[in-house]
Amino acid sequence: QKEVEQDPGPLSVPEGAIVSLNCTYSNSAFQYFMWYRQYSRKGPELLMYTYSSGNKEDGRFTAQVDKSSKYISLFIRDSQPSDSATYLCAMKTSYDKVIFGPGTSLSVIP
Amino acid sequence: EAQVTQNPRYLITVTGKKLTVTCSQNMNHEYMSWYRQDPGLGLRQIYYSMNVEVTDKGDVPEGYKVSRKEKRNFPLILESPSPNQTSLYFCASILSLSEGRVSEAFFGQGTRLTVV
């Protein structure tokens, strides 16, 4: 079993839809949880970052962490064509080893 | 402008010929890291550095070396490249990852390496 699993997609939604992106993990030592967005031919950019369990909201983006279920989610409200990208979850222990999920490709259709 | 600069962007080399990919950041970040990205495998951490003269192995360190003599530079060295190191490489620079602190994380534009 991989340490971090993520539905690879591709995921295709109409503009304005609510998007749910999910990751599961097996290592209970992960404490820091991140979501990155990667456009084609670009480096990843950090979208959201949370510590331990709970929710965090930033504009149209909401990150949720459920450590008891080893499950994290990123919700995108009112999705836009500019949200079309690959979304990567990433996790880190307190010893600074970062593990990325394989990424989910999202297309938002106008 | 805050940025992470990798060079070269594209490189084709032959098996066994030593090469170095440079990475430089202008943000005074402590934490730097190298990743490789392969289809279906996502980003895998090669090496990371928490500060000058402090480096540690990530998940896939075999065949790679790094050094951190200065805070701004974190070169990736392939002493004897092999075809299985053909990949897209990213350098990343992060201010800090700790509870309650706003983090900055920047990735370089990537280096596409082909080893024939």
PDB file of C-alpha atoms in Angstrom, chain A:
ATOM      1  CA  GLN A   1       0.000   0.000   0.000  1.00  0.00           C
ATOM      2  CA  LYS A   2       1.328   3.444  -0.930  1.00  0.00           C
ATOM      3  CA  GLU A   3       1.738   5.927   1.904  1.00  0.00           C
ATOM      4  CA  VAL A   4      -0.531   8.446   0.177  1.00  0.00           C
ATOM      5  CA  GLU A   5      -3.293   7.508  -2.238  1.00  0.00           C
ATOM      6  CA  GLN A   6      -5.199   9.879  -4.469  1.00  0.00           C
ATOM      7  CA  ASP A   7      -7.766   9.293  -7.184  1.00  0.00           C
ATOM      8  CA  PRO A   8      -5.812  10.070 -10.376  1.00  0.00           C
ATOM      9  CA  GLY A   9      -8.898  11.148 -12.335  1.00  0.00           C
ATOM     10  CA  PRO A  10      -9.150  12.726 -14.779  1.00  0.00           C
ATOM     11  CA  LEU A  11     -12.060  14.606 -13.276  1.00  0.00           C
ATOM     12  CA  SER A  12     -14.216  16.725 -15.555  1.00  0.00           C
ATOM     13  CA  VAL A  13     -16.876  19.100 -14.199  1.00  0.00           C
ATOM     14  CA  PRO A  14     -18.983  21.960 -15.582  1.00  0.00           C
ATOM     15  CA  GLU A  15     -18.161  25.525 -14.622  1.00  0.00           C
ATOM     16  CA  GLY A  16     -19.739  26.492 -11.305  1.00  0.00           C
ATOM     17  CA  ALA A  17     -19.746  22.960  -9.890  1.00  0.00           C
ATOM     18  CA  ILE A  18     -18.428  22.051  -6.454  1.00  0.00           C
ATOM     19  CA  VAL A  19     -15.338  19.890  -6.749  1.00  0.00           C
ATOM     20  CA  SER A  20     -14.186  17.434  -4.103  1.00  0.00           C
ATOM     21  CA  LEU A  21     -10.626  16.134  -4.233  1.00  0.00           C
ATOM     22  CA  ASN A  22      -9.528  13.496  -1.755  1.00  0.00           C
ATOM     23  CA  CYS A  23      -6.472  11.741  -0.388  1.00  0.00           C
ATOM     24  CA  THR A  24      -6.038   8.893   2.031  1.00  0.00           C
ATOM     25  CA  TYR A  25      -2.871   8.003   3.859  1.00  0.00           C
ATOM     26  CA  SER A  26      -1.498   5.264   6.043  1.00  0.00           C
ATOM     27  CA  ASN A  27       1.169   6.963   8.180  1.00  0.00           C
ATOM     28  CA  SER A  28      -0.345   8.284  11.418  1.00  0.00           C
ATOM     29  CA  ALA A  29       2.798  10.376  12.005  1.00  0.00           C
ATOM     30  CA  PHE A  30       1.758  12.885   9.332  1.00  0.00           C
ATOM     31  CA  GLN A  31       0.866  16.175  10.990  1.00  0.00           C
ATOM     32  CA  TYR A  32       1.084  18.771   8.228  1.00  0.00           C
ATOM     33  CA  PHE A  33      -1.198  18.550   5.234  1.00  0.00           C
ATOM     34  CA  MET A  34      -0.897  20.556   2.059  1.00  0.00           C
ATOM     35  CA  TRP A  35      -2.614  20.934  -1.292  1.00  0.00           C
ATOM     36  CA  TYR A  36      -0.703  22.048  -4.353  1.00  0.00           C
ATOM     37  CA  ARG A  37      -1.956  23.050  -7.775  1.00  0.00           C
ATOM     38  CA  GLN A  38       0.152  22.328 -10.834  1.00  0.00           C
ATOM     39  CA  TYR A  39      -0.575  23.768 -14.234  1.00  0.00           C
ATOM     40  CA  SER A  40       0.799  22.020 -17.282  1.00  0.00           C
ATOM     41  CA  ARG A  41       4.573  22.543 -17.702  1.00  0.00           C
ATOM     42  CA  LYS A  42       4.797  24.500 -14.446  1.00  0.00           C
ATOM     43  CA  GLY A  43       6.048  23.769 -10.969  1.00  0.00           C
ATOM     44  CA  PRO A  44       3.493  23.069  -8.216  1.00  0.00           C
ATOM     45  CA  GLU A  45       2.200  26.025  -6.203  1.00  0.00           C
ATOM     46  CA  LEU A  46       0.995  25.804  -2.630  1.00  0.00           C
ATOM     47  CA  LEU A  47      -2.755  26.331  -2.292  1.00  0.00           C
ATOM     48  CA  MET A  48      -3.631  25.377   1.261  1.00  0.00           C
ATOM     49  CA  TYR A  49      -1.817  24.190   4.331  1.00  0.00           C
ATOM     50  CA  THR A  50      -3.298  22.800   7.553  1.00  0.00           C
ATOM     51  CA  TYR A  51      -1.851  21.425  10.736  1.00  0.00           C
ATOM     52  CA  SER A  52      -3.496  18.396  12.346  1.00  0.00           C
ATOM     53  CA  SER A  53      -7.259  17.888  12.077  1.00  0.00           C
ATOM     54  CA  GLY A  54      -9.856  20.471  11.177  1.00  0.00           C
ATOM     55  CA  ASN A  55     -11.029  22.749   8.400  1.00  0.00           C
ATOM     56  CA  LYS A  56      -9.425  25.726   6.742  1.00  0.00           C
ATOM     57  CA  GLU A  57     -11.083  28.052   4.282  1.00  0.00           C
ATOM     58  CA  ASP A  58      -9.514  30.441   1.782  1.00  0.00           C
ATOM     59  CA  GLY A  59     -11.873  32.043  -0.691  1.00  0.00           C
ATOM     60  CA  ARG A  60     -13.423  29.327  -2.856  1.00  0.00           C
ATOM     61  CA  PHE A  61     -11.143  26.652  -1.378  1.00  0.00           C
ATOM     62  CA  THR A  62     -11.747  24.609   1.775  1.00  0.00           C
ATOM     63  CA  ALA A  63      -9.315  22.029   3.112  1.00  0.00           C
ATOM     64  CA  GLN A  64     -10.470  19.365   5.554  1.00  0.00           C
ATOM     65  CA  VAL A  65      -8.350  16.958   7.570  1.00  0.00           C
ATOM     66  CA  ASP A  66      -9.720  13.960   9.434  1.00  0.00           C
ATOM     67  CA  LYS A  67      -6.782  12.330  11.164  1.00  0.00           C
ATOM     68  CA  SER A  68      -8.935   9.651  12.772  1.00  0.00           C
ATOM     69  CA  SER A  69      -9.910   8.394   9.309  1.00  0.00           C
ATOM     70  CA  LYS A  70      -6.558   9.310   7.712  1.00  0.00           C
ATOM     71  CA  TYR A  71      -8.449  11.266   5.070  1.00  0.00           C
ATOM     72  CA  ILE A  72      -8.041  14.759   3.689  1.00  0.00           C
ATOM     73  CA  SER A  73     -10.141  16.698   1.210  1.00  0.00           C
ATOM     74  CA  LEU A  74      -9.991  19.852  -0.844  1.00  0.00           C
ATOM     75  CA  PHE A  75     -13.278  21.438  -1.883  1.00  0.00           C
ATOM     76  CA  ILE A  76     -13.489  24.008  -4.655  1.00  0.00           C
ATOM     77  CA  ARG A  77     -16.711  26.029  -4.797  1.00  0.00           C
ATOM     78  CA  ASP A  78     -17.963  27.767  -7.946  1.00  0.00           C
ATOM     79  CA  SER A  79     -15.262  26.106 -10.017  1.00  0.00           C
ATOM     80  CA  GLN A  80     -13.775  28.104 -12.873  1.00  0.00           C
ATOM     81  CA  PRO A  81     -11.987  27.060 -16.071  1.00  0.00           C
ATOM     82  CA  SER A  82      -8.838  28.581 -14.549  1.00  0.00           C
ATOM     83  CA  ASP A  83      -9.033  25.874 -11.864  1.00  0.00           C
ATOM     84  CA  SER A  84      -8.201  23.271 -14.516  1.00  0.00           C
ATOM     85  CA  ALA A  85      -4.928  21.755 -13.328  1.00  0.00           C
ATOM     86  CA  THR A  86      -3.495  18.788 -11.481  1.00  0.00           C
ATOM     87  CA  TYR A  87      -4.027  18.901  -7.723  1.00  0.00           C
ATOM     88  CA  LEU A  88      -1.498  17.234  -5.472  1.00  0.00           C
ATOM     89  CA  CYS A  89      -1.950  16.478  -1.820  1.00  0.00           C
ATOM     90  CA  ALA A  90       1.187  16.390   0.303  1.00  0.00           C
ATOM     91  CA  MET A  91       1.888  15.388   3.864  1.00  0.00           C
ATOM     92  CA  LYS A  92       4.722  15.850   6.246  1.00  0.00           C
ATOM     93  CA  THR A  93       5.825  14.386   9.548  1.00  0.00           C
ATOM     94  CA  SER A  94       7.452  16.533  12.206  1.00  0.00           C
ATOM     95  CA  TYR A  95      10.810  15.342  10.872  1.00  0.00           C
ATOM     96  CA  ASP A  96      10.340  17.192   7.568  1.00  0.00           C
ATOM     97  CA  LYS A  97       9.922  14.244   5.199  1.00  0.00           C
ATOM     98  CA  VAL A  98       7.287  15.318   2.666  1.00  0.00           C
ATOM     99  CA  ILE A  99       5.254  12.740   0.750  1.00  0.00           C
ATOM    100  CA  PHE A 100       3.118  13.707  -2.249  1.00  0.00           C
ATOM    101  CA  GLY A 101       0.108  11.944  -3.647  1.00  0.00           C
ATOM    102  CA  PRO A 102       0.164  11.093  -7.373  1.00  0.00           C
ATOM    103  CA  GLY A 103      -2.168  13.972  -8.231  1.00  0.00           C
ATOM    104  CA  THR A 104      -5.697  14.360  -9.599  1.00  0.00           C
ATOM    105  CA  SER A 105      -6.195  15.979 -12.979  1.00  0.00           C
ATOM    106  CA  LEU A 106      -9.171  18.379 -13.028  1.00  0.00           C
ATOM    107  CA  SER A 107     -10.837  19.958 -16.041  1.00  0.00           C
ATOM    108  CA  VAL A 108     -13.527  22.617 -15.572  1.00  0.00           C
ATOM    109  CA  ILE A 109     -15.598  22.922 -18.728  1.00  0.00           C
ATOM    110  CA  PRO A 110     -17.052  26.371 -19.565  1.00  0.00           C
TER     111      PRO A 110
END
